[in-house]
Coordinates of C-alpha atoms in Angstrom, one line a residue:
Chain A
V1 CA -0.1 -0.4 0.0
T2 CA 1.4 3.3 -0.9
S3 CA 0.1 6.4 0.9
G4 CA 1.8 9.5 -0.3
E5 CA 5.6 8.8 0.1
H6 CA 5.3 6.2 2.7
S7 CA 4.9 2.9 1.3
F8 CA 4.0 -0.2 3.6
E9 CA 3.5 -4.1 3.2
I10 CA 0.1 -5.0 4.7
V11 CA -0.3 -9.1 5.0
V12 CA -4.0 -9.9 5.3
L13 CA -4.5 -13.1 7.7
S14 CA -8.1 -13.1 7.7
C15 CA -11.0 -11.4 6.4
R16 CA -14.5 -12.4 7.3
N17 CA -17.6 -11.6 9.9
H18 CA -16.2 -7.7 9.4
C19 CA -12.9 -8.3 10.9
L20 CA -9.7 -7.8 9.0
H21 CA -6.6 -9.2 10.8
F22 CA -3.7 -8.2 9.5
E23 CA 0.2 -7.7 9.9
L24 CA 2.2 -4.4 9.4
D25 CA 5.5 -4.4 9.8
G26 CA 5.6 -7.3 12.1
V27 CA 2.7 -6.3 14.2
R28 CA -0.6 -8.3 14.1
D29 CA -4.0 -5.8 14.3
V30 CA -7.5 -6.0 13.3
A31 CA -9.8 -3.5 11.5
Y32 CA -13.4 -3.5 11.0
F33 CA -15.3 -2.8 8.0
A34 CA -18.9 -3.1 6.6
F35 CA -20.3 -2.0 3.3
G36 CA -23.0 0.4 3.0
L37 CA -25.5 1.5 0.1
D38 CA -23.7 3.3 -3.1
N39 CA -20.4 1.7 -2.9
E40 CA -19.8 2.9 0.6
L41 CA -17.4 1.0 2.9
W42 CA -17.1 1.9 6.3
L43 CA -13.6 1.4 8.4
Q44 CA -12.9 1.3 11.9
F45 CA -9.2 1.1 13.0
G46 CA -8.4 2.3 16.9
L47 CA -9.9 5.8 17.0
E48 CA -10.6 6.2 13.6
T49 CA -13.9 5.5 11.8
D50 CA -14.4 6.5 8.4
S51 CA -16.4 5.9 5.4
V52 CA -14.9 6.0 1.6
V53 CA -17.2 5.6 -1.6
D54 CA -15.4 3.3 -4.3
V55 CA -15.5 5.4 -7.1
L56 CA -14.6 3.0 -9.8
L57 CA -18.2 1.7 -9.0
A58 CA -19.8 4.8 -9.0
E59 CA -22.4 6.0 -11.8
V60 CA -21.8 8.9 -13.9
D61 CA -23.5 12.5 -11.9
S62 CA -25.4 13.5 -15.2
A63 CA -24.7 17.3 -13.6
D64 CA -20.9 16.7 -14.2
S65 CA -19.5 18.9 -16.6
A66 CA -16.0 18.9 -18.1
G67 CA -13.0 18.9 -15.3
S68 CA -9.6 18.8 -15.3
G69 CA -9.4 16.7 -18.7
K70 CA -7.4 14.3 -16.7
I71 CA -8.5 10.9 -16.1
I72 CA -6.4 8.8 -13.6
A73 CA -6.5 5.2 -12.7
P74 CA -8.5 5.8 -9.6
M75 CA -6.9 2.8 -7.9
P76 CA -4.0 0.5 -9.1
G77 CA -5.4 -2.7 -11.2
S78 CA -4.5 -4.3 -14.2
V79 CA -6.1 -3.2 -17.4
L80 CA -8.1 -6.0 -18.9
R81 CA -9.6 -4.1 -22.0
V82 CA -9.2 -0.8 -23.5
D83 CA -12.6 0.1 -25.8
V84 CA -11.4 3.6 -26.8
A85 CA -8.0 5.0 -28.8
V86 CA -6.6 8.4 -29.3
G87 CA -8.4 10.9 -31.3
D88 CA -11.9 9.2 -30.6
S89 CA -14.9 11.4 -29.6
V90 CA -16.4 9.8 -26.4
T91 CA -19.6 11.1 -24.4
K92 CA -20.0 11.3 -21.0
G93 CA -20.5 7.7 -19.3
Q94 CA -18.9 5.6 -22.6
S95 CA -17.0 2.9 -21.5
L96 CA -13.2 3.8 -21.6
L97 CA -11.6 0.9 -20.5
V98 CA -11.9 -2.3 -17.7
L99 CA -9.7 -2.4 -14.7
E100 CA -9.5 -5.6 -12.9
A101 CA -8.4 -5.1 -8.9
M102 CA -9.2 -7.1 -6.0
K103 CA -10.8 -10.1 -8.5
M104 CA -13.2 -7.7 -9.3
E105 CA -13.8 -6.0 -13.0
H106 CA -14.6 -2.6 -12.9
T107 CA -15.8 -0.4 -15.6
I108 CA -14.1 3.3 -16.0
S109 CA -16.6 5.7 -18.0
A110 CA -15.9 9.0 -19.3
P111 CA -16.8 11.6 -16.7
F112 CA -17.4 14.1 -19.2
D113 CA -17.6 14.7 -23.0
G114 CA -14.2 15.1 -24.9
V115 CA -11.7 13.6 -27.4
I116 CA -9.2 11.3 -26.3
D117 CA -5.6 12.9 -26.7
Y118 CA -3.3 11.3 -24.6
D119 CA -2.4 7.8 -24.6
R120 CA -0.3 6.6 -21.3
W121 CA -2.3 3.8 -20.3
C122 CA -3.6 1.8 -23.3
S123 CA -1.0 -1.0 -23.3
W124 CA -3.1 -4.0 -22.5
G125 CA -2.4 -5.9 -19.4
M126 CA 0.0 -2.8 -17.9
G127 CA -0.6 -3.1 -14.0
Chain B
M1 CA -52.0 -3.4 43.9
S2 CA -50.7 -6.6 42.5
F3 CA -50.0 -6.9 38.9
T4 CA -48.4 -9.2 36.1
K5 CA -48.2 -7.6 32.5
I6 CA -46.2 -4.7 32.4
L7 CA -46.5 -2.1 29.5
I8 CA -43.2 -0.2 29.1
A9 CA -44.4 3.1 27.7
N10 CA -40.8 3.7 26.0
R11 CA -38.1 2.9 23.3
G12 CA -34.6 2.1 22.6
E13 CA -32.1 1.4 25.1
I14 CA -34.1 2.2 28.4
A15 CA -37.0 -0.3 26.9
C16 CA -34.9 -2.9 26.6
R17 CA -33.2 -2.5 30.6
I18 CA -36.4 -2.5 31.7
I19 CA -37.9 -5.5 29.8
R20 CA -34.9 -7.4 30.9
T21 CA -35.9 -7.0 34.9
V22 CA -39.6 -7.1 34.1
Q23 CA -39.3 -10.6 32.5
A24 CA -36.3 -12.1 34.9
L25 CA -38.7 -11.4 37.5
G26 CA -41.7 -13.4 35.7
Y27 CA -43.9 -10.8 34.6
E28 CA -45.1 -10.2 30.9
A29 CA -43.2 -7.2 29.1
V30 CA -45.5 -5.3 26.8
A31 CA -43.6 -3.0 24.4
L32 CA -45.0 0.1 22.4
F33 CA -43.4 1.0 18.8
S34 CA -43.9 3.5 16.3
D35 CA -43.9 2.8 12.4
A36 CA -40.2 3.8 12.2
D37 CA -39.2 1.3 15.3
E38 CA -40.8 -1.8 14.0
D39 CA -37.6 -3.5 13.4
A40 CA -36.0 -2.0 16.8
P41 CA -34.4 -4.3 19.5
H42 CA -36.9 -3.6 22.3
V43 CA -40.0 -5.1 19.9
A44 CA -38.4 -7.8 19.5
L45 CA -37.4 -8.5 23.4
A46 CA -40.7 -7.6 24.6
D47 CA -43.4 -10.6 25.0
L48 CA -46.4 -8.5 23.5
A49 CA -45.6 -5.7 21.1
V50 CA -48.0 -3.1 20.0
R51 CA -48.1 -0.6 17.2
I52 CA -49.5 2.6 18.4
G53 CA -48.9 5.1 15.3
P54 CA -46.5 6.9 13.1
A55 CA -42.8 8.0 13.8
D56 CA -43.6 11.4 15.2
V57 CA -43.3 11.3 18.9
G58 CA -46.8 13.5 19.2
E59 CA -48.6 10.4 17.5
S60 CA -46.8 7.6 18.9
Y61 CA -45.0 7.7 22.3
L62 CA -46.5 10.6 23.4
H63 CA -50.1 10.2 22.6
I64 CA -51.4 9.4 26.0
D65 CA -54.6 8.1 24.5
R66 CA -52.9 5.5 22.3
V67 CA -50.5 4.3 24.9
L68 CA -53.8 3.4 27.5
A69 CA -55.3 1.8 24.6
A70 CA -52.4 -0.4 24.1
A71 CA -52.7 -1.3 27.6
H72 CA -56.3 -2.3 27.6
K73 CA -55.9 -3.9 24.4
T74 CA -52.9 -6.4 25.8
G75 CA -54.4 -6.6 29.5
A76 CA -51.5 -4.7 30.9
D77 CA -51.9 -3.9 34.2
A78 CA -49.1 -2.0 35.0
V79 CA -47.3 0.9 33.8
H80 CA -43.5 1.5 33.7
P81 CA -42.6 5.0 31.4
G82 CA -38.7 4.7 31.3
Y83 CA -37.1 8.1 31.4
G84 CA -37.9 10.9 28.9
F85 CA -41.6 10.9 27.0
L86 CA -44.0 10.7 29.3
S87 CA -42.5 9.9 32.3
E88 CA -42.6 12.8 34.2
N89 CA -46.1 13.8 32.6
A90 CA -48.3 14.1 35.7
D91 CA -51.5 14.0 34.0
F92 CA -50.5 10.6 32.1
A93 CA -49.8 9.3 35.8
S94 CA -52.8 10.7 36.8
R95 CA -54.6 9.0 33.6
V96 CA -52.7 5.7 34.5
E97 CA -54.2 5.1 37.7
A98 CA -57.5 6.5 37.0
A99 CA -57.7 3.5 34.3
G100 CA -57.0 1.2 37.0
L101 CA -53.8 0.5 36.3
T102 CA -50.6 0.3 38.4
W103 CA -48.2 3.4 37.6
I104 CA -44.6 2.4 38.5
G105 CA -43.4 6.0 39.4
P106 CA -43.7 8.7 42.0
Q107 CA -47.4 9.9 43.0
P108 CA -48.5 12.7 40.5
E109 CA -48.6 15.4 42.9
A110 CA -44.8 14.6 43.5
I111 CA -44.2 14.9 39.5
E112 CA -46.2 17.8 39.2
I113 CA -44.6 19.9 42.0
M114 CA -41.0 18.6 41.1
G115 CA -41.7 19.2 37.5
N116 CA -41.5 22.8 38.4
K117 CA -38.6 24.1 39.2
A118 CA -39.5 27.2 41.2
A119 CA -42.4 24.9 42.9
A120 CA -39.8 22.4 43.7
K121 CA -37.6 25.1 45.7
R122 CA -40.6 26.3 47.3
A123 CA -41.6 22.5 48.6
V124 CA -38.0 21.8 49.9
A125 CA -37.1 25.3 51.4
D126 CA -38.7 24.4 55.0
S127 CA -36.8 21.2 55.0
G128 CA -33.7 22.5 55.7
V129 CA -32.3 21.6 51.9
P130 CA -29.8 24.2 50.9
L131 CA -30.8 26.5 48.0
V132 CA -28.7 28.6 45.5
P133 CA -29.5 32.0 46.4
G134 CA -32.3 33.1 43.8
Y135 CA -35.1 34.4 42.2
A136 CA -38.4 32.0 41.9
G137 CA -41.1 34.5 42.3
S138 CA -44.7 34.9 40.5
E139 CA -43.7 38.3 39.2
Q140 CA -42.4 37.7 36.0
D141 CA -41.6 41.4 34.6
D142 CA -38.0 42.4 34.0
T143 CA -37.9 45.1 36.3
T144 CA -38.6 42.3 39.0
F145 CA -35.6 40.3 37.8
V146 CA -33.0 43.1 37.2
A147 CA -33.9 44.4 40.8
A148 CA -33.6 40.5 41.7
A149 CA -30.3 39.9 40.0
A150 CA -28.7 43.0 41.3
E151 CA -29.6 41.4 45.0
I152 CA -28.2 38.4 44.1
G153 CA -25.1 39.6 42.5
Y154 CA -23.7 38.5 39.2
P155 CA -23.2 36.3 37.5
V156 CA -26.7 34.8 37.3
M157 CA -28.3 31.8 35.8
V158 CA -31.7 32.2 34.2
K159 CA -33.6 29.5 33.7
A160 CA -37.0 28.0 32.5
A161 CA -38.9 27.0 35.7
A162 CA -40.4 23.9 33.5
G163 CA -37.3 23.5 32.0
G164 CA -34.7 20.6 31.8
G165 CA -32.0 19.0 29.9
G166 CA -30.6 22.7 29.7
R167 CA -33.0 24.2 27.4
G168 CA -34.4 27.9 28.2
M169 CA -31.0 28.2 30.2
R170 CA -28.6 31.3 30.0
L171 CA -25.4 32.1 32.0
V172 CA -25.8 36.4 32.0
Q173 CA -22.3 37.7 33.4
T174 CA -23.1 41.3 34.0
A175 CA -26.3 43.8 34.0
A176 CA -26.2 45.0 30.8
G177 CA -27.0 41.4 29.3
L178 CA -29.6 40.4 31.6
V179 CA -32.7 41.5 29.5
A180 CA -31.4 40.1 26.4
G181 CA -31.1 36.8 28.3
L182 CA -34.1 37.0 30.0
A183 CA -36.0 37.6 26.3
S184 CA -34.4 34.4 25.0
A185 CA -34.8 32.1 27.7
R186 CA -38.4 33.2 27.2
S187 CA -38.7 32.2 23.8
E188 CA -36.9 29.0 23.9
S189 CA -38.7 28.0 27.2
L190 CA -42.1 28.5 25.7
K191 CA -41.2 26.4 22.5
A192 CA -39.8 23.7 24.6
F193 CA -42.1 23.2 27.4
G194 CA -45.4 25.7 26.8
S195 CA -44.4 28.0 29.2
D196 CA -42.4 31.2 29.6
E197 CA -42.1 31.1 33.6
L198 CA -38.3 32.0 34.3
L199 CA -36.3 31.9 37.8
L200 CA -33.0 33.5 38.5
E201 CA -30.2 31.9 40.3
K202 CA -26.8 33.0 41.7
A203 CA -24.4 31.3 39.2
I204 CA -21.9 28.9 41.2
V205 CA -18.5 29.3 39.5
N206 CA -16.7 26.1 38.5
P207 CA -19.4 23.7 40.3
R208 CA -19.5 20.2 40.0
H209 CA -23.1 18.4 39.2
I210 CA -23.7 15.9 42.3
E211 CA -26.9 13.9 42.1
F212 CA -28.1 11.4 44.9
Q213 CA -30.0 8.4 43.7
I214 CA -33.4 8.4 46.3
F215 CA -35.5 5.5 46.7
G216 CA -39.2 5.9 48.8
D217 CA -41.8 3.4 49.5
Q218 CA -45.4 3.4 50.4
H219 CA -44.6 2.9 53.9
G220 CA -42.9 6.4 54.8
N221 CA -39.5 5.2 54.2
V222 CA -37.0 7.2 52.2
I223 CA -33.0 6.2 51.8
H224 CA -30.6 7.2 49.5
L225 CA -28.0 4.9 47.4
G226 CA -25.1 7.3 47.2
E227 CA -24.4 10.2 44.7
R228 CA -23.5 10.2 41.0
D229 CA -20.7 12.6 39.9
C230 CA -22.2 14.1 36.3
S231 CA -19.9 17.3 36.2
I232 CA -18.9 16.1 32.7
Q233 CA -20.9 18.0 30.7
R234 CA -21.4 19.7 27.1
R235 CA -23.9 22.5 26.5
H236 CA -25.3 21.2 29.9
Q237 CA -25.8 17.6 28.5
K238 CA -24.0 14.9 30.5
V239 CA -21.4 12.8 28.9
V240 CA -19.9 11.1 31.8
E241 CA -21.3 10.1 34.8
E242 CA -19.8 8.0 37.8
A243 CA -19.8 7.1 41.1
P244 CA -18.7 7.4 43.4
S245 CA -17.8 11.2 43.3
P246 CA -14.0 12.0 43.6
A247 CA -14.8 14.9 45.3
V248 CA -16.8 13.5 47.7
S249 CA -16.0 12.4 51.1
A250 CA -18.2 9.8 53.6
E251 CA -19.0 12.9 55.8
L252 CA -19.8 15.2 52.8
R253 CA -21.7 12.2 51.7
Q254 CA -24.0 11.8 54.7
K255 CA -24.5 15.5 54.7
M256 CA -26.0 15.6 51.2
G257 CA -27.4 12.4 51.6
A258 CA -29.6 13.4 54.4
A259 CA -30.5 16.7 52.4
A260 CA -31.5 14.5 49.2
V261 CA -33.9 12.6 51.7
A262 CA -35.3 15.2 53.2
A263 CA -36.0 17.1 50.0
A264 CA -37.8 13.4 48.9
Q265 CA -39.5 13.4 52.1
A266 CA -40.9 17.2 51.7
V267 CA -43.3 15.6 48.8
N268 CA -43.7 12.0 50.6
Y269 CA -41.9 10.8 48.0
V270 CA -42.8 7.1 46.5
G271 CA -40.4 5.3 44.2
A272 CA -36.8 6.0 42.2
G273 CA -36.1 9.8 42.1
T274 CA -32.9 11.8 42.0
V275 CA -32.1 14.8 44.1
E276 CA -29.8 17.2 42.2
F277 CA -27.4 19.5 44.1
L278 CA -24.4 21.8 42.5
L279 CA -21.5 21.6 44.6
D280 CA -18.9 24.1 44.7
E281 CA -14.9 24.5 45.8
T282 CA -15.5 25.2 49.1
G283 CA -17.6 22.1 49.9
D284 CA -21.0 24.3 50.4
F285 CA -23.8 21.9 48.3
Y286 CA -27.2 23.5 46.9
F287 CA -30.5 21.8 45.7
I288 CA -31.2 22.5 41.7
E289 CA -34.0 19.6 41.4
M290 CA -35.4 16.6 41.8
N291 CA -35.9 14.0 38.6
T292 CA -39.0 12.1 39.5
R293 CA -37.8 8.8 37.2
L294 CA -35.1 6.5 36.6
Q295 CA -32.0 8.4 35.3
V296 CA -30.2 7.6 32.2
E297 CA -27.3 7.0 34.5
H298 CA -29.1 4.8 36.9
P299 CA -26.5 1.8 35.8
V300 CA -23.7 3.6 37.7
T301 CA -25.4 3.5 41.0
E302 CA -26.6 -0.3 40.6
L303 CA -23.0 -1.3 39.8
I304 CA -21.6 -0.1 43.3
T305 CA -24.2 -0.5 45.0
G306 CA -25.2 -4.4 43.5
L307 CA -28.9 -3.6 43.0
D308 CA -31.4 -3.8 40.3
L309 CA -33.1 -0.1 40.4
V310 CA -36.0 -1.4 38.0
E311 CA -36.7 -4.3 40.3
W312 CA -36.9 -1.9 43.5
Q313 CA -39.2 0.3 41.3
L314 CA -41.5 -2.6 40.6
L315 CA -41.3 -3.9 44.7
V316 CA -42.4 -0.4 45.4
A317 CA -44.8 -0.1 43.1
D318 CA -46.2 -3.8 44.5
G319 CA -46.5 -2.1 47.9
Q320 CA -43.5 -3.6 49.6
P321 CA -41.2 -2.1 52.0
L322 CA -37.8 -1.1 50.6
P323 CA -35.3 -4.4 50.6
L324 CA -32.6 -2.2 52.5
T325 CA -32.4 0.3 55.5
Q326 CA -30.0 3.1 55.1
N327 CA -27.1 1.5 57.1
E328 CA -27.4 -1.6 54.8
V329 CA -26.8 0.4 51.8
T330 CA -22.8 -0.2 51.0
L331 CA -20.7 1.3 48.3
T332 CA -18.3 -0.7 46.5
G333 CA -15.8 0.4 44.1
H334 CA -15.9 2.7 41.2
A335 CA -18.3 2.9 38.1
I336 CA -18.3 5.1 35.1
E337 CA -20.9 5.5 32.4
V338 CA -20.5 7.5 28.9
R339 CA -23.3 7.9 26.1
L340 CA -22.6 7.0 22.6
Y341 CA -24.6 8.9 20.5
A342 CA -25.3 8.7 16.6
E343 CA -24.1 12.0 16.1
S344 CA -20.8 14.0 14.0
P345 CA -18.7 15.7 16.8
E346 CA -16.9 17.2 13.2
N347 CA -20.2 18.6 12.3
D348 CA -21.0 20.6 15.7
F349 CA -22.5 17.2 17.1
L350 CA -25.5 17.1 14.4
P351 CA -27.4 13.9 14.6
S352 CA -26.2 11.2 12.0
T353 CA -29.0 9.2 10.4
G354 CA -29.0 6.2 8.7
T355 CA -28.6 2.2 8.4
V356 CA -26.1 1.0 11.0
W357 CA -24.4 -1.8 8.9
L358 CA -22.1 -3.0 11.6
Y359 CA -22.5 -2.7 15.7
K360 CA -20.4 -4.8 17.8
A361 CA -20.4 -4.1 21.7
P362 CA -17.8 -4.6 24.1
S363 CA -17.5 -7.1 26.2
G364 CA -15.2 -8.4 28.9
S365 CA -14.8 -8.2 32.9
G366 CA -16.0 -5.0 34.5
I367 CA -17.8 -4.2 31.3
R368 CA -21.5 -3.6 31.1
V369 CA -23.7 -2.3 27.7
D370 CA -27.2 -0.9 27.8
D371 CA -27.9 -0.7 24.4
G372 CA -31.2 -0.8 21.9
L373 CA -28.7 -1.2 18.8
R374 CA -28.4 -3.8 16.4
S375 CA -26.8 -4.3 13.1
G376 CA -28.9 -4.0 10.0
Q377 CA -31.4 -1.1 11.9
S378 CA -32.2 2.1 10.7
I379 CA -31.0 5.3 13.2
T380 CA -34.4 7.7 12.1
P381 CA -34.4 11.2 12.9
F382 CA -37.4 11.0 14.8
Y383 CA -35.7 10.0 18.5
D384 CA -33.4 10.6 20.9
A385 CA -29.8 9.8 19.3
M386 CA -28.3 8.2 21.7
V387 CA -27.6 4.5 20.8
A388 CA -25.7 3.0 24.1
K389 CA -24.3 3.2 27.3
I390 CA -21.1 1.8 27.9
I391 CA -20.3 1.6 31.6
T392 CA -17.5 0.1 33.5
S393 CA -16.7 -0.7 36.7
G394 CA -13.9 -2.1 39.0
A395 CA -12.2 -1.7 42.7
T396 CA -11.0 1.7 41.9
R397 CA -11.4 4.4 39.5
A398 CA -7.9 4.1 37.5
I399 CA -9.2 0.6 37.0
A400 CA -12.9 1.6 36.0
M401 CA -11.4 4.3 33.7
R402 CA -8.8 1.9 31.8
R403 CA -11.7 -0.5 31.5
L404 CA -13.9 2.4 29.8
R405 CA -10.8 3.2 27.2
R406 CA -10.2 -0.2 26.2
A407 CA -14.3 -0.6 26.0
L408 CA -14.6 2.2 23.6
L409 CA -11.7 0.6 21.6
Q410 CA -13.4 -2.4 21.2
T411 CA -16.8 -0.8 20.7
T412 CA -17.9 -0.7 16.5
V413 CA -20.4 1.5 14.9
L414 CA -20.1 1.4 11.0
G415 CA -22.4 3.1 9.0
V416 CA -23.8 6.1 11.0
E417 CA -21.0 8.5 12.3
T418 CA -21.0 8.6 16.5
N419 CA -19.0 10.3 19.2
R420 CA -17.3 7.1 19.8
G421 CA -13.6 9.5 19.4
F422 CA -14.7 12.0 21.2
L423 CA -15.6 10.0 24.4
L424 CA -12.4 8.2 23.8
E425 CA -10.5 11.5 23.9
T426 CA -12.6 12.7 26.9
V427 CA -11.8 9.4 28.8
N428 CA -7.8 9.9 27.8
H429 CA -8.2 13.3 29.2
L430 CA -9.6 12.2 32.4
R431 CA -7.0 9.6 32.9
L432 CA -4.6 12.5 32.6
C433 CA -6.1 14.4 35.2
M434 CA -6.1 11.9 38.1

C-alpha cells in the first residue's frame, strides 16, 4: 500500500465477519469494516472511523461537466480491456476501459464529453 | 396493587433494560412501537408489542390515549414509563391510575411539584435543604428580575421554571446582558415547554454536578443510594457519569444524602428519584432540582451498590417496603458511564442518521453495555440520538477508567457517525487528570 511518500506492506491474515486481521511491520492487528449503500465502505481502526466511496463503481453524475480533463485510474489494477483510441470522441458515461482489481472488474467511464488526446495507459495488461 | 403484565411506554436502550428485569422477575413485558421502530430491539425482546402510530412522537410515544389503549388491548395491568417521553407527565400518571392500572413511578402530585423548578424550591425550602440564592417568584416582569439579580449578585443563571435538559437556560455575566438573556430564555422555554415562566439563580463558579439516587416506599421510608458525579457535560448535557464522586468524602456524602432524603420527604416521595445538587469548591452544596424518574445514568449506582433499581421500582409499586435500610446500603468500588450517540462531533454534533451496517458491543470483565441497537437497524431522525451506554466498573477509579478506554476501543458502529472518538479523547483527558 502506498500512501503519499510512504509504502507499507500489509499481509491480510483473514477477512471475515466484518473483521480484517492483518500484519503490518511485524505487528498483528485488527480493523473492522462494513459495506453500505452506493459502494460505501465503512472502516474502523483504533480511534478512527471513516467511510470511503469506491469511485470505480460510482455512477456518472449527469450534472458533471468537464473538469481538469485528466482521468486518473482511481486505484491500482490491471487493464483488462481498452475500449477507445487516441482521437476518439467520447460522450459522458461511455466506457473507456475495464480495470481489474481485487478480483473484480471495474468499468472506467468518461466523466464528461471529450476527445481522447493522450495515451499513457492503453497498453493492454499493464499493472 | 398486584400486577402481572407491564407495559413499557418507551423505546431504545431503556425499554430493553426495563424489559430484561421485568421478564427476569416473571412479569410479562408489553412493548410499544411507532412505524419507524418496528424492527427495533425492544420490540423483539418483549412478550407482546403494540404498534401505536406514526414515527412522530406526538402521534406515538407521547400520545396518551394510544398508550392507554395499548395497555387495555393487551391486558397490561401496570405501566413503566422509563425516562423522557411521558415519564414526568403528571397528567399521564393520573390517567394511568384512573384507568385502574399500577403506575410504576412517583405519585402525580410529586411529579407536578418537582416538574416545576420554582415550585420544587418552594416545596423543599422548609426542610433544611440548601438552595442556590435566587429568585423564583410569580412576578415575571423584567424590572423585578433586574432588581432581583442586583440583590443576588452577578453572574446569574436564567432558567426556565418548567425546564430540563439545558433548554431555556442562560448564563448572564453582567447587568447589561440580563434583559436580552431573559428574552431569549423566555422564547426558548415557551417553545420547548409551553411555559415562559423563568427563575434566577446565582451562578456557582466551577461547580460539580452531584446527584443523589433516592428511593421511597409506600410505608414512609426514604433512603439514598449514594451520589453520582455528572460534572463532565457538553452544553448542559451529561457526557460522563460516575459513582462515587471523587470530590465527595464519606462525611460530605452523609450530609448531602440527608439533604436529598429531606427533599424527597418534603413531597412524600414514593419510588425512584434523583435529587440534583451543585457542589462548589469550598464544599458548600445547593439543591437544583429533583428528577421524578429513573435516570439515564442509573447503571453506575447499580454497579457500586449491587442493586437492580428497576427491580426496586417494581417492588415499591407492588406495595412492598424497601429491601434495605440506610445503614445496610454499601458502596463498593467505582463505576463510570459514557453515552454513545449517533452524531457527528466534527459537524457540530449534528445527529447522524442512516443504517447501522455493523454494531459490535464491547464485552469483558467489568464492562456493562445498555443498548438498543443491532446491526442492520435504521437510525431515524425522530428520536434521541443516544444508541448505547457503555459502563465500566472496578475496585478503583483508575481500573474503571482504564476498562472504559479499552471498551470504547472495542466498540464498533459502522454506517452512521458516532461520538466514540470524542468519548475516547474525553476519557484519555480524564485519565491524565487523575
